[in-house]
Amino acid sequence: METDIRQAIHNTVAKNKAVYFSFLKDLIAFDSRILQAGKYGQEKGIQDYLKAYFKKMGATVDAFSPDNDKICGYAGFNPNHTYKDRENVVAVFKGAGGGRSLLMNGHCDIVPPGDETAWTSPPFVCEERSGRFYGRGTTDMKGGLAAAILAAGVLKELGISLAGDLIIESVIDEEGGGNGTIACCDRGYRADGAVIMEPTRMAVMPVNRGAFLARFTVTGKQTHAATKGLGVNAVEKAMRLIEALKETETRWLMTKKHPLLSNPTINIGKIEGGSGASVVPERCTVDFDVEFLPSEYDSDYRLLPVSPQAVKDEIQHCIDLACKGDAWLCEHPVTVDWYQETLCFETDQNEPFVQTALQSCRRILPDTALDGLPCGCDGAPLAHIGKMPVIIMGPGDLEELHTTDESMDSEKFYQAIEVYANLMIDWIGIADSK
Ligand SMILES: [Zn+2]
């Protein structure tokens, strides 16, 4: 009976490939981009589509917009985002009773495709070429979201009813920092285990690095370049501070280590200053990204938690020190503005949920590894607010994130559907009557 069900799942996925591709195509066709780093977003079309789809599947559907007043107190909250016509959609498939519950979280928003003429095929038309699906959001992460929904569909098609509850969240504004998932946690959605279908090529990742986006502004004094000595060059002052950040990054590369994650980094992402070659600039603004670890080895090789505030303090301290060595900057101190944060989380590798997910995955992909996600995702709110064991596991490829010609291995997509359907059975359990 047991093996019959696994085989039936496999056969169903094999038989439905064309239908599954067409569902993915539908999702990719929605231009659900965020605007101004998540201040606004165009998620309405895809969320309306999914609402109707979930209802047809027989789920109880809850659609709601994040309420900033309610969620502003949570760590990781991103201020000043607006939520008109932006709803999370949560589908609950009620279990017959007695099993464990599973929550599957995916974001429906995407980053803009950039120069569309640089794409080989249009970003919102999902096309298959030599074993890969192309289109904005294939990897990040409509592919994963679609696979979870389709996995629930496989069980429904086979008439398998689950013992516990299955919750599928299609959230908004993940690319803007994660307010969508924070709002789902605030609304009370919980389960005994949570999967985020972000791209891992189906590796099981119980941990991720967090990220801060930050900015500092250096003020100088404007003059003509010919009388440079009378002014203060803000761009050149900013370069001192950038140098200091680079030194901190180098030290981190040598000292900060985690068993599943690569080292933390600081990326100088944008420099803005000056008005022309003949003017000594009076302002320079530098935007940078700090990737940080949830825990790191100390000198005795014990893995100890890292406080995100301590990471911020270290950066500010580095800037303060660099300012101290400069008379002008001593009088015009530079403060870091932390404008976006994506926190990290870590689930113990020995948690039954992590082990069950590994097992379910290895039924289909025997070489499945445990690994860590180098970037931020919605895992932190699920773990910290929701207090759930969380893993990241999805069909996309990390190298494809936010790229021109973003794509996903088509076989991985179908395997993900099969893995998720197996995980639903393994973790939630099949209802007794069946
Ligand atoms: Zn993503």
Short mmCIF file of C-alpha atoms in Angstrom, two decimals, residues 110-293:
data_model
loop_
_atom_site.label_atom_id
_atom_site.label_comp_id
_atom_site.label_asym_id
_atom_site.label_seq_id
_atom_site.Cartn_x
_atom_site.Cartn_y
_atom_site.Cartn_z
CA ILE A 110 9.36 39.31 -8.23
CA VAL A 111 12.12 41.81 -8.84
CA PRO A 112 11.80 43.79 -12.10
CA PRO A 113 13.34 42.06 -15.14
CA GLY A 114 15.69 44.93 -15.97
CA ASP A 115 16.35 45.58 -19.64
CA GLU A 116 13.76 43.33 -21.28
CA THR A 117 15.46 43.53 -24.67
CA ALA A 118 18.51 41.82 -23.13
CA TRP A 119 16.39 38.67 -22.52
CA THR A 120 16.57 35.86 -25.07
CA SER A 121 12.80 35.37 -24.70
CA PRO A 122 10.34 37.80 -23.06
CA PRO A 123 10.61 37.62 -19.23
CA PHE A 124 6.86 37.13 -18.71
CA VAL A 125 6.45 34.35 -21.25
CA CYS A 126 7.69 31.12 -19.71
CA GLU A 127 9.48 29.17 -22.38
CA GLU A 128 11.20 25.77 -22.26
CA ARG A 129 14.58 25.50 -23.98
CA SER A 130 17.00 22.59 -23.64
CA GLY A 131 15.62 21.31 -20.37
CA ARG A 132 15.11 24.66 -18.65
CA PHE A 133 12.15 26.94 -18.03
CA TYR A 134 12.97 30.59 -18.72
CA GLY A 135 11.18 33.64 -17.33
CA ARG A 136 11.27 36.13 -14.44
CA GLY A 137 10.31 34.23 -11.29
CA THR A 138 10.96 30.70 -12.56
CA THR A 139 13.69 30.22 -9.96
CA ASP A 140 12.72 33.01 -7.54
CA MET A 141 10.28 31.58 -6.77
CA LYS A 142 7.09 30.97 -8.65
CA GLY A 143 8.56 27.61 -9.64
CA GLY A 144 8.72 26.53 -5.99
CA LEU A 145 5.34 28.04 -5.14
CA ALA A 146 3.73 26.33 -8.14
CA ALA A 147 5.31 22.98 -7.19
CA ALA A 148 3.87 23.12 -3.65
CA ILE A 149 0.38 23.94 -4.93
CA LEU A 150 0.61 21.21 -7.58
CA ALA A 151 1.79 18.69 -4.97
CA ALA A 152 -1.39 19.30 -2.99
CA GLY A 153 -3.22 18.80 -6.28
CA VAL A 154 -1.52 15.42 -6.83
CA LEU A 155 -2.81 14.12 -3.49
CA LYS A 156 -6.27 15.46 -4.24
CA GLU A 157 -6.26 13.80 -7.66
CA LEU A 158 -5.28 10.49 -6.03
CA GLY A 159 -8.01 10.84 -3.43
CA ILE A 160 -5.52 10.84 -0.57
CA SER A 161 -6.78 12.76 2.44
CA LEU A 162 -4.28 14.01 4.96
CA ALA A 163 -4.50 13.56 8.72
CA GLY A 164 -3.15 17.00 9.68
CA ASP A 165 -3.54 20.45 8.18
CA LEU A 166 -1.69 21.64 5.12
CA ILE A 167 -1.27 25.41 4.85
CA ILE A 168 0.03 27.05 1.69
CA GLU A 169 0.96 30.74 1.89
CA SER A 170 1.42 32.85 -1.23
CA VAL A 171 2.93 35.98 0.26
CA ILE A 172 3.67 39.44 -1.08
CA ASP A 173 6.61 41.80 -0.59
CA GLU A 174 9.34 39.25 0.13
CA GLU A 175 11.70 41.02 -2.23
CA GLY A 176 10.97 44.18 -0.24
CA GLY A 177 12.17 42.55 2.96
CA GLY A 178 9.45 40.19 4.19
CA ASN A 179 6.51 42.13 5.61
CA GLY A 180 4.14 39.70 3.86
CA THR A 181 5.30 36.71 5.86
CA ILE A 182 5.55 38.74 9.08
CA ALA A 183 1.86 39.59 8.58
CA CYS A 184 1.01 35.87 8.12
CA CYS A 185 2.78 35.05 11.39
CA ASP A 186 1.00 37.93 13.12
CA ARG A 187 -2.32 36.58 11.85
CA GLY A 188 -1.55 33.36 13.69
CA TYR A 189 -0.63 30.86 11.00
CA ARG A 190 1.46 28.11 12.56
CA ALA A 191 2.35 24.51 11.83
CA ASP A 192 4.58 21.73 13.18
CA GLY A 193 7.01 22.31 10.33
CA ALA A 194 7.49 24.96 7.63
CA VAL A 195 9.05 24.80 4.17
CA ILE A 196 10.09 27.81 2.14
CA MET A 197 10.30 26.88 -1.54
CA GLU A 198 13.15 29.27 -2.36
CA PRO A 199 15.81 27.96 -4.78
CA THR A 200 18.07 25.27 -3.32
CA ARG A 201 18.09 22.82 -6.25
CA MET A 202 16.19 20.65 -3.74
CA ALA A 203 18.93 20.59 -1.13
CA VAL A 204 17.52 20.80 2.41
CA MET A 205 18.63 24.06 4.05
CA PRO A 206 17.80 24.54 7.73
CA VAL A 207 19.71 27.82 7.98
CA ASN A 208 20.28 31.05 6.07
CA ARG A 209 22.45 34.13 6.22
CA GLY A 210 20.73 37.39 7.08
CA ALA A 211 21.25 40.68 5.30
CA PHE A 212 21.11 44.36 6.10
CA LEU A 213 20.80 47.07 3.49
CA ALA A 214 22.34 50.28 4.74
CA ARG A 215 23.42 53.73 3.64
CA PHE A 216 25.69 56.46 4.92
CA THR A 217 26.02 60.02 3.72
CA VAL A 218 29.19 62.07 3.97
CA THR A 219 28.91 65.84 3.80
CA GLY A 220 31.76 68.00 2.51
CA LYS A 221 32.10 71.59 1.40
CA GLN A 222 31.56 72.66 -2.19
CA THR A 223 34.02 74.78 -4.13
CA HIS A 224 35.51 75.04 -7.61
CA ALA A 225 38.05 72.33 -8.35
CA ALA A 226 40.62 75.05 -8.99
CA THR A 227 40.37 76.08 -5.33
CA LYS A 228 40.04 72.53 -4.02
CA GLY A 229 41.95 73.35 -0.83
CA LEU A 230 39.13 75.66 0.30
CA GLY A 231 36.55 72.89 0.08
CA VAL A 232 36.12 69.40 1.47
CA ASN A 233 35.69 66.56 -1.00
CA ALA A 234 32.83 64.36 0.22
CA VAL A 235 33.56 61.62 -2.33
CA GLU A 236 37.15 61.32 -1.18
CA LYS A 237 36.06 61.23 2.47
CA ALA A 238 33.57 58.49 1.62
CA MET A 239 36.41 56.47 0.06
CA ARG A 240 38.14 56.40 3.48
CA LEU A 241 35.03 54.88 5.01
CA ILE A 242 34.66 52.39 2.17
CA GLU A 243 38.27 51.31 2.77
CA ALA A 244 37.48 50.78 6.45
CA LEU A 245 34.47 48.60 5.52
CA LYS A 246 36.64 46.57 3.14
CA GLU A 247 39.11 45.92 5.98
CA THR A 248 36.29 44.73 8.21
CA GLU A 249 35.11 42.40 5.45
CA THR A 250 38.60 40.95 5.05
CA ARG A 251 38.82 40.32 8.80
CA TRP A 252 35.41 38.60 8.69
CA LEU A 253 36.56 36.37 5.85
CA MET A 254 39.35 35.11 8.06
CA THR A 255 37.56 34.85 11.40
CA LYS A 256 33.85 34.11 10.95
CA LYS A 257 32.87 30.53 10.10
CA HIS A 258 29.69 28.42 10.03
CA PRO A 259 29.40 24.70 9.13
CA LEU A 260 26.75 25.16 6.39
CA LEU A 261 27.19 28.77 5.31
CA SER A 262 29.81 30.80 3.48
CA ASN A 263 31.45 33.75 5.23
CA PRO A 264 29.70 37.04 5.82
CA THR A 265 30.43 39.84 3.35
CA ILE A 266 30.02 43.60 2.89
CA ASN A 267 29.15 44.76 -0.61
CA ILE A 268 29.45 48.39 -1.68
CA GLY A 269 26.49 48.53 -4.02
CA LYS A 270 25.95 52.16 -5.00
CA ILE A 271 27.89 55.40 -4.75
CA GLU A 272 26.27 58.74 -5.47
CA GLY A 273 27.97 62.09 -5.16
CA GLY A 274 29.15 65.20 -6.94
CA SER A 275 27.77 67.18 -9.82
CA GLY A 276 30.69 67.40 -12.24
CA ALA A 277 34.43 67.17 -12.72
CA SER A 278 35.11 70.81 -11.88
CA VAL A 279 33.17 70.86 -8.62
CA VAL A 280 34.45 69.64 -5.24
CA PRO A 281 31.45 67.54 -4.16
CA GLU A 282 29.60 68.45 -0.98
CA ARG A 283 27.74 65.17 -0.57
CA CYS A 284 28.38 61.48 -1.14
CA THR A 285 25.95 58.70 -0.37
CA VAL A 286 27.06 55.08 -0.23
CA ASP A 287 24.64 52.14 -0.20
CA PHE A 288 25.94 48.80 0.99
CA ASP A 289 24.79 45.30 1.87
CA VAL A 290 25.93 43.31 4.88
CA GLU A 291 25.43 39.53 4.77
CA PHE A 292 25.70 38.00 8.23
CA LEU A 293 25.56 34.61 9.98
#
